[in-house]
XYZ file of C-alpha atoms in Angstrom:
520
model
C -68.738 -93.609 -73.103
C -70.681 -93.016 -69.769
C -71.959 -95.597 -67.589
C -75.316 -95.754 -66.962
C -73.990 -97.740 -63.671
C -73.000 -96.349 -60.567
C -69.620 -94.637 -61.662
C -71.508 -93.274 -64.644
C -74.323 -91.635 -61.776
C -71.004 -90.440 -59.302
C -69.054 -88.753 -62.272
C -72.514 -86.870 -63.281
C -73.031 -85.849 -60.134
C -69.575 -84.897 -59.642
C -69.632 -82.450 -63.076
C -72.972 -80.634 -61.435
C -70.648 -79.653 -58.332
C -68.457 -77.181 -60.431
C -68.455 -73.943 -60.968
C -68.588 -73.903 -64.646
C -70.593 -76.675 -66.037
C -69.942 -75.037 -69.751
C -66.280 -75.732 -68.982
C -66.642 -79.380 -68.101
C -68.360 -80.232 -70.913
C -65.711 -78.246 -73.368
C -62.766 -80.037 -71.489
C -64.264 -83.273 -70.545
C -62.461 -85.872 -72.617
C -64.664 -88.412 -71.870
C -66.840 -88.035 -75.039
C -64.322 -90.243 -77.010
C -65.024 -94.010 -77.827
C -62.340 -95.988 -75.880
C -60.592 -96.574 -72.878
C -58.028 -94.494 -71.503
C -54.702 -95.559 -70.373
C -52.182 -93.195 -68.045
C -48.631 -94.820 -67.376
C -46.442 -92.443 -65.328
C -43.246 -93.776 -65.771
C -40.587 -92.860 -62.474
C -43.432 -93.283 -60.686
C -41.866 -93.962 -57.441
C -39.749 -90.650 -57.795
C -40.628 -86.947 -56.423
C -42.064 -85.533 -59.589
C -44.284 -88.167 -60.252
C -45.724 -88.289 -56.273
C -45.627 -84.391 -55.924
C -47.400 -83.405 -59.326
C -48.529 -85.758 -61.430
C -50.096 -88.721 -59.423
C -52.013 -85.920 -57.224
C -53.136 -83.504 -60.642
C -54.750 -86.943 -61.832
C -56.365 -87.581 -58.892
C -57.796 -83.801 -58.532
C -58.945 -84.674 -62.286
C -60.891 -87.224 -61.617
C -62.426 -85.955 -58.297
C -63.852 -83.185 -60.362
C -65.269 -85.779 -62.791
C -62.529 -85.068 -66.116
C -61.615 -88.646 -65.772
C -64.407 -91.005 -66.087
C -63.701 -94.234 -63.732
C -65.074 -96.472 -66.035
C -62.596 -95.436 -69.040
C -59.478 -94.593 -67.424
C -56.954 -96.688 -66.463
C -53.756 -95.334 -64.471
C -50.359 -97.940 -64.590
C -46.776 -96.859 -62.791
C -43.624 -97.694 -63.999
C -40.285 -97.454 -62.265
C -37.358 -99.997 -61.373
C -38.289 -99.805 -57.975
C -39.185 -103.799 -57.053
C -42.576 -102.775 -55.104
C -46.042 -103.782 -55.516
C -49.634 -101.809 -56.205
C -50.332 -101.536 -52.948
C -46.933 -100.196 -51.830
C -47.115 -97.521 -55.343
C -50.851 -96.227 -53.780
C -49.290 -96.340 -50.273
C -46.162 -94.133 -51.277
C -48.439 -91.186 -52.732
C -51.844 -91.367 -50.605
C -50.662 -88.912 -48.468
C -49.591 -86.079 -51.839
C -53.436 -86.620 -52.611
C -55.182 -84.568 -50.103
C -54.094 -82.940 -47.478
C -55.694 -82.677 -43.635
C -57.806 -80.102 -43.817
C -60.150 -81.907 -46.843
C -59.423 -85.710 -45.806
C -62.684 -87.040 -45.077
C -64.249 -84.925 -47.485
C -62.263 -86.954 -50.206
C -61.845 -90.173 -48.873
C -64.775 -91.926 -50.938
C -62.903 -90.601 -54.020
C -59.504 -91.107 -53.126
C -59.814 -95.061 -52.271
C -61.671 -95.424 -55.569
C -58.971 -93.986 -57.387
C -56.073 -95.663 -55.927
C -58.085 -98.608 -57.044
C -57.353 -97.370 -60.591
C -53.662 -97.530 -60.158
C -51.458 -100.833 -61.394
C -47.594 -100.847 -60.776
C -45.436 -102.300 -63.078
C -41.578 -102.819 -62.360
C -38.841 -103.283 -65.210
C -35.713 -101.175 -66.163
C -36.283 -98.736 -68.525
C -34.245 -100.103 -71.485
C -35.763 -103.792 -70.828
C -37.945 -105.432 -73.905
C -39.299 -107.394 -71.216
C -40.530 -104.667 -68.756
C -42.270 -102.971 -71.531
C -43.631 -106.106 -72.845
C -45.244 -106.857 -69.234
C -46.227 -103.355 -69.307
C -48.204 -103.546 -72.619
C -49.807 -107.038 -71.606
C -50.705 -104.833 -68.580
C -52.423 -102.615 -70.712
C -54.191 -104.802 -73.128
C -56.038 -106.283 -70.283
C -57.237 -103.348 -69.098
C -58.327 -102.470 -72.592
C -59.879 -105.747 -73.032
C -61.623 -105.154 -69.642
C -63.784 -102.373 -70.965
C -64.583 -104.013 -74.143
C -62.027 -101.894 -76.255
C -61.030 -103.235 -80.008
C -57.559 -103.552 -80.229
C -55.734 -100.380 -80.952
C -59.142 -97.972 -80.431
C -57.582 -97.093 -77.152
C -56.022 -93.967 -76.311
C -52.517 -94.041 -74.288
C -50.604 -91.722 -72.777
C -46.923 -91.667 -71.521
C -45.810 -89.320 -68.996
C -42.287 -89.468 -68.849
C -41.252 -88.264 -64.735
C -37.524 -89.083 -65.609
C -34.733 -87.525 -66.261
C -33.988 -86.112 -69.520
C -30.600 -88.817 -70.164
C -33.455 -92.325 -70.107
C -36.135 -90.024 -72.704
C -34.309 -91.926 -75.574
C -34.573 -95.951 -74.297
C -37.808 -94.928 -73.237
C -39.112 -93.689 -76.162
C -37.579 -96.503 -78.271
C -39.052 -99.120 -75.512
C -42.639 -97.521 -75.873
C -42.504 -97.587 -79.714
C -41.628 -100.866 -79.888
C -43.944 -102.550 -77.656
C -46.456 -99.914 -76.412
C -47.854 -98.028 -78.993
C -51.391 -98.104 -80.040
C -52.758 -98.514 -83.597
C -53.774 -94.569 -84.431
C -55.293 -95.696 -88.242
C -57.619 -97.842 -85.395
C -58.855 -94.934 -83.792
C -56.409 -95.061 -80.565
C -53.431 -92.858 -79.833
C -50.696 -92.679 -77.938
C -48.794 -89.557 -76.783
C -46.156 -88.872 -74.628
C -45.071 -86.364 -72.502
C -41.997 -85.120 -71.986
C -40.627 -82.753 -68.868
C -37.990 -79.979 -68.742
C -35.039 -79.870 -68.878
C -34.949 -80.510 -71.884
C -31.248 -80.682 -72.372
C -28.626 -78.816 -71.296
C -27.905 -76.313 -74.731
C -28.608 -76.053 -77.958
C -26.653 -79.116 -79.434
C -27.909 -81.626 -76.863
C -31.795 -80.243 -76.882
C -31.539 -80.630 -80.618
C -29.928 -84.112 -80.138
C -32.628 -85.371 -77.917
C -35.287 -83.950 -80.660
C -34.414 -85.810 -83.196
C -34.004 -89.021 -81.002
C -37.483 -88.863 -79.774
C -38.648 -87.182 -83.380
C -37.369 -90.351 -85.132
C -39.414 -92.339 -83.278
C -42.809 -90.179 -82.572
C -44.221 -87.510 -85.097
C -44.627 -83.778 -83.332
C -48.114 -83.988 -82.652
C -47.976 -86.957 -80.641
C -45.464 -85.127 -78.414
C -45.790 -82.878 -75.534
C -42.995 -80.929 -74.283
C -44.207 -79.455 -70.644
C -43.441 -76.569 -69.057
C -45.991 -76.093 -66.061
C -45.675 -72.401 -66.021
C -47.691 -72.107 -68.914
C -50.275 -74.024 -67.328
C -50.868 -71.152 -64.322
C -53.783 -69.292 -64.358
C -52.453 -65.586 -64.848
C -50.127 -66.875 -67.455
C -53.325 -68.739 -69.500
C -55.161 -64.968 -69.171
C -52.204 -62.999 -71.118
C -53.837 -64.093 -74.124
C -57.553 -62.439 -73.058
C -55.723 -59.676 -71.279
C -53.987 -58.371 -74.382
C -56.390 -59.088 -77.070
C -59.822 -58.884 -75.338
C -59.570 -55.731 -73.715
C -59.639 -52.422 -75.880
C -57.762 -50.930 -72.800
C -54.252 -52.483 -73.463
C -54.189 -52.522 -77.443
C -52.831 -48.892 -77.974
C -50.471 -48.912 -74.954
C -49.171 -52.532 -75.528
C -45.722 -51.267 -77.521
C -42.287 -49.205 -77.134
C -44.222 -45.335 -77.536
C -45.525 -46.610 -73.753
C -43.691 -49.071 -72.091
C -40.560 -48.492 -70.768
C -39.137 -51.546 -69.561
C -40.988 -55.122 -69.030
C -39.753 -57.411 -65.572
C -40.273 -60.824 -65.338
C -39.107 -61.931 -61.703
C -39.424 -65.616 -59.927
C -38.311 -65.376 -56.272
C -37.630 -68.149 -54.024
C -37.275 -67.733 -50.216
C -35.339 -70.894 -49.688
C -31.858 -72.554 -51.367
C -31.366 -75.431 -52.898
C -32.041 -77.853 -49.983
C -30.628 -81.064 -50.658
C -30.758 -81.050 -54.371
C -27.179 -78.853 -54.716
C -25.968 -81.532 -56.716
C -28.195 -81.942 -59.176
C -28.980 -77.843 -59.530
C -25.117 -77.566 -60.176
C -25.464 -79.455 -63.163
C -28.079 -76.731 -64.879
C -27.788 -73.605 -62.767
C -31.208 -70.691 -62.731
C -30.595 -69.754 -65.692
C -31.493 -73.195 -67.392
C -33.538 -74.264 -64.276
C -35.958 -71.516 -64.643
C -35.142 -68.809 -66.713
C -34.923 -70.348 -70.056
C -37.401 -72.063 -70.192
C -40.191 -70.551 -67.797
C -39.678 -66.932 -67.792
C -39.526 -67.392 -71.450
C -42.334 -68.715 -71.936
C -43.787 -65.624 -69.975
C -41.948 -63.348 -72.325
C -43.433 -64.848 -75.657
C -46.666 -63.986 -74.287
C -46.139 -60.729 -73.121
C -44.666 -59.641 -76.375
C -46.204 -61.518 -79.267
C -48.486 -60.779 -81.439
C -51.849 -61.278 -82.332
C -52.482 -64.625 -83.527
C -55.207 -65.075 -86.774
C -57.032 -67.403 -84.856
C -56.580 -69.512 -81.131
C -55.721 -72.413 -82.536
C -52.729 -73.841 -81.214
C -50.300 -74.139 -83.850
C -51.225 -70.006 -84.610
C -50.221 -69.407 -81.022
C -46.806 -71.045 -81.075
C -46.077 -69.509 -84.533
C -46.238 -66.119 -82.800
C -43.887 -66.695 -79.336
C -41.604 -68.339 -82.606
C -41.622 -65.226 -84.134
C -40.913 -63.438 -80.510
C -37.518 -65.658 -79.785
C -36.186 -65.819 -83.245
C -36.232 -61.714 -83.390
C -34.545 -61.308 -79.827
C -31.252 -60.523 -80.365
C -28.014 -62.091 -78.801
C -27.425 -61.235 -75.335
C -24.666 -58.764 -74.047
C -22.254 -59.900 -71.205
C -22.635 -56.536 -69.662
C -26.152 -56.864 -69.414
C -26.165 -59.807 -67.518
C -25.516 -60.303 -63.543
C -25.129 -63.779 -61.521
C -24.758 -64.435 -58.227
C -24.471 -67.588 -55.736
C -26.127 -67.215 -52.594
C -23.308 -67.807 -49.330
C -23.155 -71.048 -48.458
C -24.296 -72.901 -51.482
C -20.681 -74.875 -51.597
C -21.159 -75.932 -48.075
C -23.613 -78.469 -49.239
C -21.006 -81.738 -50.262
C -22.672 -82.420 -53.427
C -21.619 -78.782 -54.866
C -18.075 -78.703 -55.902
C -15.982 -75.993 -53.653
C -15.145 -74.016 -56.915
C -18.249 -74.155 -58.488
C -19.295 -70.997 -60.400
C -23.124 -72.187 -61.261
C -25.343 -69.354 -60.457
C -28.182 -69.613 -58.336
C -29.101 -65.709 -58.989
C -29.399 -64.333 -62.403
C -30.492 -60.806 -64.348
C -30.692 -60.769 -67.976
C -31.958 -58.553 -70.576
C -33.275 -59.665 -73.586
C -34.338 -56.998 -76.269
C -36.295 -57.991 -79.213
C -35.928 -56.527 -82.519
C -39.000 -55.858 -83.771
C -41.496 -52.545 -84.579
C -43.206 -52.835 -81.948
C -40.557 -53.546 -78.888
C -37.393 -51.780 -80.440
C -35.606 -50.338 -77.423
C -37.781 -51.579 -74.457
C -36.007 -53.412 -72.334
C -37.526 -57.063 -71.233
C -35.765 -58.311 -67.786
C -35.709 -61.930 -66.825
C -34.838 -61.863 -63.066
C -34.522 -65.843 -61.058
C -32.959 -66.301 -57.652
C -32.732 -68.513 -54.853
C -32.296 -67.827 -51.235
C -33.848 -64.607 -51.703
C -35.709 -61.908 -49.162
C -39.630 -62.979 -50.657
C -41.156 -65.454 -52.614
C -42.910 -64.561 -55.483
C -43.439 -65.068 -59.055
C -44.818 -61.792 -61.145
C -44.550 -59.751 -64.154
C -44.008 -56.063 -64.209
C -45.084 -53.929 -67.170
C -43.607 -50.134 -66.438
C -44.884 -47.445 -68.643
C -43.608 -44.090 -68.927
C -43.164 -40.706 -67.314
C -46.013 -38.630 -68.005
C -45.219 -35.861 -70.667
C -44.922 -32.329 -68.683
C -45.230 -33.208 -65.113
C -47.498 -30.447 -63.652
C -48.220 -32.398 -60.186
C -44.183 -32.932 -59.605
C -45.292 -36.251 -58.582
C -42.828 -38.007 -60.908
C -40.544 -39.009 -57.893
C -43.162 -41.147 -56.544
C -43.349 -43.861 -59.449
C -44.451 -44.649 -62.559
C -47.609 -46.524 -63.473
C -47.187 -50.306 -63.604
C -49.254 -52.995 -64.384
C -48.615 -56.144 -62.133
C -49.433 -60.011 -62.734
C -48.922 -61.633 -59.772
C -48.550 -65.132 -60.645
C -47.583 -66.723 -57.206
C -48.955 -66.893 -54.282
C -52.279 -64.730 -53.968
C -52.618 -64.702 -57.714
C -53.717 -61.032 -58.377
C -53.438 -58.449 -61.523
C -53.185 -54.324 -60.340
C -52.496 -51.343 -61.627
C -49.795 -48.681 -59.861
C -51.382 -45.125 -60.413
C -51.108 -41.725 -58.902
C -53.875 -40.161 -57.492
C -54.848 -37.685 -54.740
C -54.304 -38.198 -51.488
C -57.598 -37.899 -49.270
C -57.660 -34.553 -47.514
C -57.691 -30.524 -48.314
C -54.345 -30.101 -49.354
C -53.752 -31.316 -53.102
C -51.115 -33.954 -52.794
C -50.457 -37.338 -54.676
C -49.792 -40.760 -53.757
C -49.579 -44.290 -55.127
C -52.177 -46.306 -54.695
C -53.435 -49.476 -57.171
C -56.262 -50.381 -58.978
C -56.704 -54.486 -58.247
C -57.980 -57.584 -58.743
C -57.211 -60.351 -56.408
C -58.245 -63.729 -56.951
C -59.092 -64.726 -53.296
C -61.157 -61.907 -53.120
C -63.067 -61.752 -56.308
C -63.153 -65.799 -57.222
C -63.994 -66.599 -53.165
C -65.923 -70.040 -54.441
C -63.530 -71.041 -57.591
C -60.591 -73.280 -56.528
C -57.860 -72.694 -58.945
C -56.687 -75.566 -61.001
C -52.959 -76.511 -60.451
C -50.781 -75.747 -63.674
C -50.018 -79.745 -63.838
C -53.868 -80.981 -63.856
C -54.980 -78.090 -66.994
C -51.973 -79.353 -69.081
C -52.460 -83.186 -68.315
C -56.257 -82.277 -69.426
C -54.622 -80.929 -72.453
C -52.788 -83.834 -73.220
C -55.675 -86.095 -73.341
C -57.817 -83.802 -75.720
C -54.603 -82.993 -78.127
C -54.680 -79.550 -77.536
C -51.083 -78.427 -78.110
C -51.187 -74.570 -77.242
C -49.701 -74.818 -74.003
C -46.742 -76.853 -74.715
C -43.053 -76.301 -76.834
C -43.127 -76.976 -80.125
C -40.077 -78.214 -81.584
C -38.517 -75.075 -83.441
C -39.796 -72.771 -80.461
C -37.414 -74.790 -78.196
C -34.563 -74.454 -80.296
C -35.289 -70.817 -81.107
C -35.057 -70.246 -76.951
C -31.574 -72.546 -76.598
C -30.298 -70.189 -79.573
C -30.721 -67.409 -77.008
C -29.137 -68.622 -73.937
C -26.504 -71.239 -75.582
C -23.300 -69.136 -76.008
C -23.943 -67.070 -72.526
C -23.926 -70.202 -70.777
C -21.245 -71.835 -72.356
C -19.525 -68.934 -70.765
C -20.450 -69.697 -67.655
C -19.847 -72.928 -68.019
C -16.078 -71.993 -69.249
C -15.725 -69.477 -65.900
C -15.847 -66.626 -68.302
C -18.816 -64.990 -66.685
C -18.297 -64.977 -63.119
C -21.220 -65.306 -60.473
C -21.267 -62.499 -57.726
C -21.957 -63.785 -53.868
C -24.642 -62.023 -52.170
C -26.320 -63.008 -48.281
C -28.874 -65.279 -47.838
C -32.389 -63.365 -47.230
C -31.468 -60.540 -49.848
C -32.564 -58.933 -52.889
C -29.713 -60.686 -54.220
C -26.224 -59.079 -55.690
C -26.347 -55.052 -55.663
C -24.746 -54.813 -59.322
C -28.400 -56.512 -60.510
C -30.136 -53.194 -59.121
C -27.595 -50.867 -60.526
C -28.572 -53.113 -63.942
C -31.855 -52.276 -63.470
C -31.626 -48.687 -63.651
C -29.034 -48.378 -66.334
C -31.830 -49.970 -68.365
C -33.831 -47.772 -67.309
C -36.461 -49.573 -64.811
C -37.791 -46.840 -61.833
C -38.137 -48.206 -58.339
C -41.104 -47.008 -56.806
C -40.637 -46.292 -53.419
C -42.257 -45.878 -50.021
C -44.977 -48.320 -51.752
C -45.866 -51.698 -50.686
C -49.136 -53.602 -52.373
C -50.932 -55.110 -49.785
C -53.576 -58.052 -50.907
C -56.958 -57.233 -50.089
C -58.506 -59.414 -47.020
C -61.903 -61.143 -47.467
């Protein structure tokens, strides 16, 4: 409940500063009886200072997370103490620019953080952990097992099983009580079919589904949360939204940089399980599913089911990979190494409405631009009386990342006496047209999620097996050096051979235009 203290008048006056006060008070978990524990276990490692310690914080500076519920413990091996934990991530928090704007809020939440050190298959460690905990619980007058707790899991994917044993034995909270406890879980989640399935039904034995949360932050971005309202609330896209209009879909994610350091690790999974099978994906059930009978979560992920389990297997000729030059120079990446760091792929889905349109998944590293987007092409125009054909087809682009934007590629008239056309772009970009909204990170919306029990936006079981049925035998022939990666130079649009894929499957470069985001 709210304090009628001090922290109860801050977090009040912190919900009147947003934008939306209809959406705090939707979201805001605060309304349940309780306290509210957070343990982030790794939570001396990267993922854990880069995304989750500084989404919580941005949570609670905009008042989701009331001070006098919430509780935040770390948990790592690392022998350090609380002050060292809340000196280690300070500076993720806030950056320069917004410092002293924050600084009230920030040193009251670091207060909120505990550190707890134990290996992560100790009885002990968790015990200390749980008496940890309990005294917090006790603190703010909670009956035992009312609480609510909730395990992120910032490890790798190899400790989610003496984890998950650890926190069911000595962690859990009484849910016939009132409390719950749910963890979450981070990608990748395994490296195939037989070992994602494996580490299911470790974790499965031990938690039901509901109380776990599979993440995959892309799902979590704004543009990807508005394919829902895009499709189904707009009378525009409903009778153009199949295979009699759409040519070919693209879903691209561009990065301007290698692997920097991590070449070891990324040779272990490669783009295509790094970001393709899992993100772009995602992306793809969304795009192509259909409508659900209601927006209730479990609807939702019965539809992207229904997306993967009808695409159908994927074609080694419709597939390029590449590895950026250079990529074995780093020591940690064998000299022979064949992972790809560049992929194309087309999926086709076997269905009424997307029979013969072909959906591309496009990663890469080291490339030309950075960018993350998704490209719905239509069709030529039925008897061409402008000639203007030449000059592109009409696309509708959602520009995930950066400058967040949605626009349409049309032809029109050029201004001037003589009648000629040009491309140009109907557009909406988010800088320009949301000028006073800050848009949530992908991380704080799903941890938000998480603590209401609102499922929609993370992998259900039999949706993640559906998507390693897909990808499992192509990269097992990757793996066996059967498919062969391509080099291409550093700064490019990657191998050539993924263009010439492109137009065999039909996709039309538009060209001599360039969309250029609006300026305030």
């Amino acid at each position: 409940m709210m304090g009628s203290g001090p922290s109860g008048q801050w977090h009040m006056e912190k919900r009147s500063t947003l934008k939306n006060d209809s959406f705090v008070k939707e979201y805001n978990p605060v309304s349940e009886t309780g306290s509210l524990a957070i343990i982030v276990l790794g939570a001396s490692g990267d993922l854990a200072k880069k995304k989750t310690f500084p989404a919580l914080f941005h949570l609670y500076h905009q008042g989701f997370l009331n001070p006098d519920e919430v509780h935040i413990f770390g948990y790592a091996r690392s022998k350090i103490s609380d002050e060292e934990l809340r000196e280690k991530i300070r500076g993720y928090l806030v950056d320069e620019r917004n410092a002293s704007d924050k600084a009230e809020a920030l040193s009251k939440f670091l207060k909120l953080i505990k550190y707890v050190s134990g290996p992560y298959d100790s009885e002990e460690g968790f015990k200390r952990l749980d008496e940890a905990i309990s005294e917090h619980e006790i603190s703010k007058k909670t009956s035992e097992g009312s609480s609510r707790r909730l395990f992120y899991l910032a490890l790798p994917p190899s400790v989610y099983p003496p984890v998950s044993k650890m926190i069911k034995a000595w962690c859990t909270n009484k849910s016939d009580l009132g409390g719950w406890t749910r963890i979450v879980v981070e990608k990748p989640f395994g490296k195939d079919l037989e070992s994602a399935e494996q580490l299911s039904s470790q974790i499965g034995a031990l938690f039901d589904e509901p109380q776990i949360y599979r993440i995959d932050h892309y799902l979590g971005k704004e543009l990807v949360q508005n394919m829902l309202v895009l499709r189904f609330a707009n009378r525009l896209f409903l009778p153009l939204w199949n295979r009699d209009n759409i040519a070919n879909v693209q879903i691209v994610f561009r990065e301007d940089f290698g692997t920097e350091g991590r070449g070891g690790y990324f040779d272990e999974y490669g783009i295509i399980r790094d970001i393709i099978q899992n993100h772009l994906l995602q992306v793809l059930c969304l795009v192509a599913m259909e409508k659900p009978i209601s927006l209730k979560p479990e609807h939702i992920r019965d539809e992207k089911v229904k997306v993967l389990q009808s695409v159908i297997p994927i074609k080694d000729e419709e597939v390029v990979l590449g590895q950026y030059e250079g990529y074995r120079d780093d020591p940690t990446v064998p000299n022979d190494s064949n992972t790809p760091t560049f992929a194309t792929t087309i999926l086709r889905i076997d269905n009424e409405r997307w029979e013969g349109v072909p959906f591309i998944l496009k990663a890469g590293k080291a490339m030309s631009s950075k960018k993350a987007d998704i490209r719905i092409q239509f069709k030529d125009v039925p008897g061409d009386i402008f000639k203007c054909q030449n000059q592109g087809r009409n696309e509708f682009v959602i520009r995930l990342q950066p400058s967040e934007a949605m626009y349409m590629k049309l032809t029109v008239k050029q201004p001037g006496l003589e009648m000629q056309t040009v491309q140009s772009e109907l557009d909406l970009s988010y800088k320009q047209r949301y000028q006073d909204v800050s848009i949530p990170e992908a991380y704080e919306r799903l941890i938000l999620d998480t603590i209401k029990g609102d499922q929609q936006h993370f992998v259900r079981r039999d949706e993640l097996k559906a998507a390693w049925e897909i990808f499992t035998p192509l990269l097992h022939r990757i793996d066996k050096g059967e498919v062969k990666s391509i080099p291409y130079k550093q700064g490019s649009r990657g191998p050539a051979e993924a263009d010439q894929l492109l137009k065999k499957a039909g996709y039309t470069q538009t060209h001599g235009y360039i969309w250029i985001p609006p300026t305030l």
